[in-house]
Short mmCIF file of C-alpha atoms in Angstrom, two decimals:
data_model
loop_
_atom_site.label_atom_id
_atom_site.label_comp_id
_atom_site.label_asym_id
_atom_site.label_seq_id
_atom_site.Cartn_x
_atom_site.Cartn_y
_atom_site.Cartn_z
CA UNK A 1 -0.12 -0.21 -0.18
CA UNK A 2 1.12 3.33 -0.67
CA UNK A 3 0.71 6.52 1.94
CA UNK A 4 1.02 10.42 0.51
CA UNK A 5 1.10 12.58 2.66
CA UNK A 6 0.48 16.54 1.59
CA UNK A 7 2.88 19.10 3.38
CA UNK A 8 2.10 22.45 3.56
CA UNK A 9 2.86 25.39 6.31
CA UNK A 10 3.80 29.01 6.27
CA UNK A 11 6.77 30.93 4.35
CA UNK A 12 9.95 30.04 6.76
CA UNK A 13 8.12 27.07 8.71
CA UNK A 14 11.14 24.27 7.19
CA UNK A 15 9.64 22.45 5.51
CA UNK A 16 12.30 21.69 3.90
CA UNK A 17 13.86 20.05 6.35
CA UNK A 18 10.78 17.65 7.54
CA UNK A 19 11.63 16.50 3.31
CA UNK A 20 14.84 15.59 3.77
CA UNK A 21 14.10 13.85 7.27
CA UNK A 22 11.04 12.09 5.08
CA UNK A 23 13.80 10.76 1.98
CA UNK A 24 16.22 9.93 3.90
CA UNK A 25 14.54 7.91 6.69
CA UNK A 26 12.20 6.77 4.65
CA UNK A 27 13.37 6.68 1.33
CA UNK A 28 9.86 8.87 0.28
CA UNK A 29 9.44 10.34 -3.47
CA UNK A 30 9.54 14.27 -2.84
CA UNK A 31 7.50 15.94 -4.94
CA UNK A 32 7.72 20.06 -4.84
CA UNK A 33 5.09 21.71 -6.47
CA UNK A 34 7.61 24.82 -7.02
CA UNK A 35 10.08 22.31 -9.12
CA UNK A 36 7.32 21.30 -10.94
CA UNK A 37 6.14 24.24 -11.74
CA UNK A 38 9.12 25.61 -13.44
CA UNK A 39 9.42 21.79 -15.14
CA UNK A 40 6.41 22.64 -16.64
CA UNK A 41 7.88 25.26 -18.00
CA UNK A 42 10.59 23.93 -19.68
CA UNK A 43 10.69 24.50 -23.57
CA UNK A 44 8.79 20.92 -24.90
CA UNK A 45 6.29 20.56 -21.87
CA UNK A 46 2.95 21.88 -22.35
CA UNK A 47 2.50 25.07 -20.09
CA UNK A 48 5.75 26.80 -22.69
CA UNK A 49 3.20 28.42 -25.44
CA UNK A 50 0.35 29.09 -23.58
CA UNK A 51 3.16 30.85 -21.11
CA UNK A 52 5.05 32.48 -23.96
CA UNK A 53 1.61 33.37 -25.61
CA UNK A 54 0.28 35.31 -22.41
CA UNK A 55 3.76 37.07 -21.67
CA UNK A 56 4.88 38.12 -25.61
CA UNK A 57 8.12 36.46 -27.09
CA UNK A 58 10.62 38.97 -25.48
CA UNK A 59 10.41 36.03 -22.06
CA UNK A 60 12.41 33.92 -24.04
CA UNK A 61 16.06 33.59 -23.52
CA UNK A 62 18.78 32.89 -25.67
CA UNK A 63 18.63 29.70 -24.79
CA UNK A 64 14.77 29.44 -25.17
CA UNK A 65 13.92 28.66 -22.08
CA UNK A 66 11.36 31.46 -19.97
CA UNK A 67 13.00 34.75 -18.28
CA UNK A 68 10.91 33.59 -14.94
CA UNK A 69 12.27 36.91 -13.03
CA UNK A 70 10.76 38.79 -16.13
CA UNK A 71 7.88 37.00 -16.13
CA UNK A 72 8.55 37.27 -11.29
CA UNK A 73 8.67 40.78 -12.83
CA UNK A 74 6.13 41.28 -14.92
CA UNK A 75 3.03 39.27 -11.74
CA UNK A 76 3.86 42.02 -9.20
CA UNK A 77 3.08 44.51 -10.20
CA UNK A 78 0.08 43.32 -12.87
CA UNK A 79 -1.52 40.95 -10.34
CA UNK A 80 -4.63 39.99 -13.33
CA UNK A 81 -1.75 38.50 -15.60
CA UNK A 82 -0.58 35.95 -12.17
CA UNK A 83 -4.66 34.91 -11.49
CA UNK A 84 -3.50 34.17 -15.29
CA UNK A 85 -0.52 32.78 -15.32
CA UNK A 86 -1.71 30.84 -12.74
CA UNK A 87 -4.70 29.10 -14.56
CA UNK A 88 -1.78 27.65 -16.12
CA UNK A 89 0.57 26.22 -14.85
CA UNK A 90 -1.73 25.31 -11.80
CA UNK A 91 -3.41 22.81 -13.38
CA UNK A 92 -0.18 21.34 -15.15
CA UNK A 93 2.09 20.78 -11.34
CA UNK A 94 -1.16 19.02 -10.69
CA UNK A 95 -1.76 17.13 -13.71
CA UNK A 96 1.61 16.19 -13.56
CA UNK A 97 1.64 15.00 -10.47
CA UNK A 98 -0.74 12.19 -10.84
CA UNK A 99 0.90 10.46 -12.85
CA UNK A 100 4.27 10.16 -11.15
CA UNK A 101 2.19 9.25 -8.03
CA UNK A 102 0.57 7.09 -10.76
CA UNK A 103 4.10 5.64 -12.35
CA UNK A 104 5.36 5.71 -8.06
CA UNK A 105 2.13 2.87 -6.98
CA UNK A 106 3.17 0.82 -9.83
CA UNK A 107 6.90 0.71 -9.07
CA UNK A 108 5.76 -0.25 -5.41
CA UNK A 109 6.61 3.13 -3.79
CA UNK A 110 5.16 3.20 0.11
CA UNK A 111 5.58 7.22 0.66
CA UNK A 112 5.22 9.69 -1.63
CA UNK A 113 5.23 13.16 -0.19
CA UNK A 114 3.72 16.20 -2.22
CA UNK A 115 5.11 19.90 -1.54
CA UNK A 116 2.57 23.20 -2.01
CA UNK A 117 2.42 26.81 -0.68
CA UNK A 118 -0.67 26.20 -1.68
CA UNK A 119 -1.66 22.76 -0.82
CA UNK A 120 -4.98 23.59 0.41
CA UNK A 121 -6.31 26.20 -1.45
CA UNK A 122 -5.32 24.66 -4.84
CA UNK A 123 -6.80 20.87 -3.75
CA UNK A 124 -3.90 18.78 -3.14
CA UNK A 125 -5.93 17.41 -0.89
CA UNK A 126 -7.90 15.13 -3.81
CA UNK A 127 -4.79 13.21 -3.90
CA UNK A 128 -3.39 13.21 -0.61
CA UNK A 129 -4.42 10.67 1.79
CA UNK A 130 -3.52 12.58 4.72
CA UNK A 131 -2.14 16.38 5.05
CA UNK A 132 0.46 18.12 7.41
CA UNK A 133 0.61 21.06 9.16
CA UNK A 134 4.18 22.34 9.44
CA UNK A 135 3.91 25.01 12.32
CA UNK A 136 6.21 27.41 13.80
CA UNK A 137 5.87 30.36 16.10
CA UNK A 138 5.74 33.73 13.82
CA UNK A 139 8.64 35.03 15.38
CA UNK A 140 11.13 32.00 14.54
CA UNK A 141 9.59 31.72 10.96
CA UNK A 142 10.85 36.06 10.90
CA UNK A 143 14.11 34.67 11.77
CA UNK A 144 14.71 32.37 9.52
CA UNK A 145 13.93 34.42 6.59
CA UNK A 146 16.13 37.46 8.08
CA UNK A 147 18.93 34.52 8.08
CA UNK A 148 18.34 32.47 5.44
CA UNK A 149 17.57 34.50 2.36
CA UNK A 150 18.43 38.13 3.42
CA UNK A 151 15.25 39.65 4.12
CA UNK A 152 14.12 42.34 5.96
CA UNK A 153 12.17 42.22 9.19
CA UNK A 154 9.04 44.22 7.10
CA UNK A 155 9.64 42.28 3.86
CA UNK A 156 9.47 38.83 6.38
CA UNK A 157 6.59 39.79 8.18
CA UNK A 158 4.43 41.90 4.95
CA UNK A 159 5.25 38.08 3.60
CA UNK A 160 3.72 36.11 6.47
CA UNK A 161 0.57 38.25 6.44
CA UNK A 162 0.03 37.46 3.10
CA UNK A 163 -0.02 34.16 3.60
CA UNK A 164 -3.11 32.00 4.76
CA UNK A 165 -3.76 32.46 9.25
CA UNK A 166 -2.80 28.96 10.93
CA UNK A 167 -6.36 28.87 12.09
CA UNK A 168 -6.69 28.19 8.45
CA UNK A 169 -4.14 25.41 8.02
CA UNK A 170 -4.81 23.40 11.85
CA UNK A 171 -8.74 22.98 10.52
CA UNK A 172 -7.55 21.75 7.28
CA UNK A 173 -4.79 19.31 8.19
CA UNK A 174 -4.85 15.92 9.25
CA UNK A 175 -2.17 16.24 11.16
CA UNK A 176 0.48 19.05 13.07
CA UNK A 177 3.98 18.62 13.29
CA UNK A 178 5.50 21.91 15.13
CA UNK A 179 9.11 22.40 14.34
CA UNK A 180 10.24 25.30 16.57
CA UNK A 181 14.06 24.83 15.92
CA UNK A 182 14.39 21.25 18.38
CA UNK A 183 15.10 18.80 15.42
CA UNK A 184 14.88 15.93 18.27
CA UNK A 185 10.91 17.28 18.89
CA UNK A 186 9.70 17.67 15.49
CA UNK A 187 11.79 14.10 13.91
CA UNK A 188 9.80 12.22 16.45
CA UNK A 189 6.46 14.43 15.83
CA UNK A 190 6.98 13.72 11.84
CA UNK A 191 7.99 8.74 13.03
CA UNK A 192 4.72 9.34 15.43
CA UNK A 193 2.91 9.84 11.45
CA UNK A 194 4.48 7.70 9.96
CA UNK A 195 3.75 4.95 12.72
CA UNK A 196 0.08 6.30 12.46
CA UNK A 197 -0.37 4.99 9.04
CA UNK A 198 2.32 1.71 9.26
CA UNK A 199 -0.52 -0.16 11.60
CA UNK A 200 -3.80 0.98 9.18
#
């Protein structure tokens, strides 16, 4: 039996740490929606032409790839284009994940993990067996963003404020992993979460 765990949580919650541990200890097959979003925009992939049609040929770099930085600059000041971009990318990402899950199931993979910032908003629970919310206290998240990404405190606070509130995640998740910096504690919670499924 294969289980698919959906992992979500706010920026700076340390989701990567949890994913790395699941990969190392349980040989989980990990898919990150962000990375797949880049993949589907590569030349020859399903979103390449639609994205160029939306933004114009000036976003094509010399090596024929899409200049993602340029796209990001444009959508930052044109929210209506961001919505159109998401309408192209998000369905393609979900389709790619569904196909990969089917392949992994056939190959006998035991655990698959899907990580997405908008996992709940984009209804990834349709193909996840369980949703895990990675919680980290806001002050720790701010500190991580300042240290790891070089953001100012103001920028960190505004990014966190723009995301879904804590209550939304807790109401929609099946399991909460608190990741406040003591990894031994985080690890115990992950192991407990996996054990729940191993005993089914």
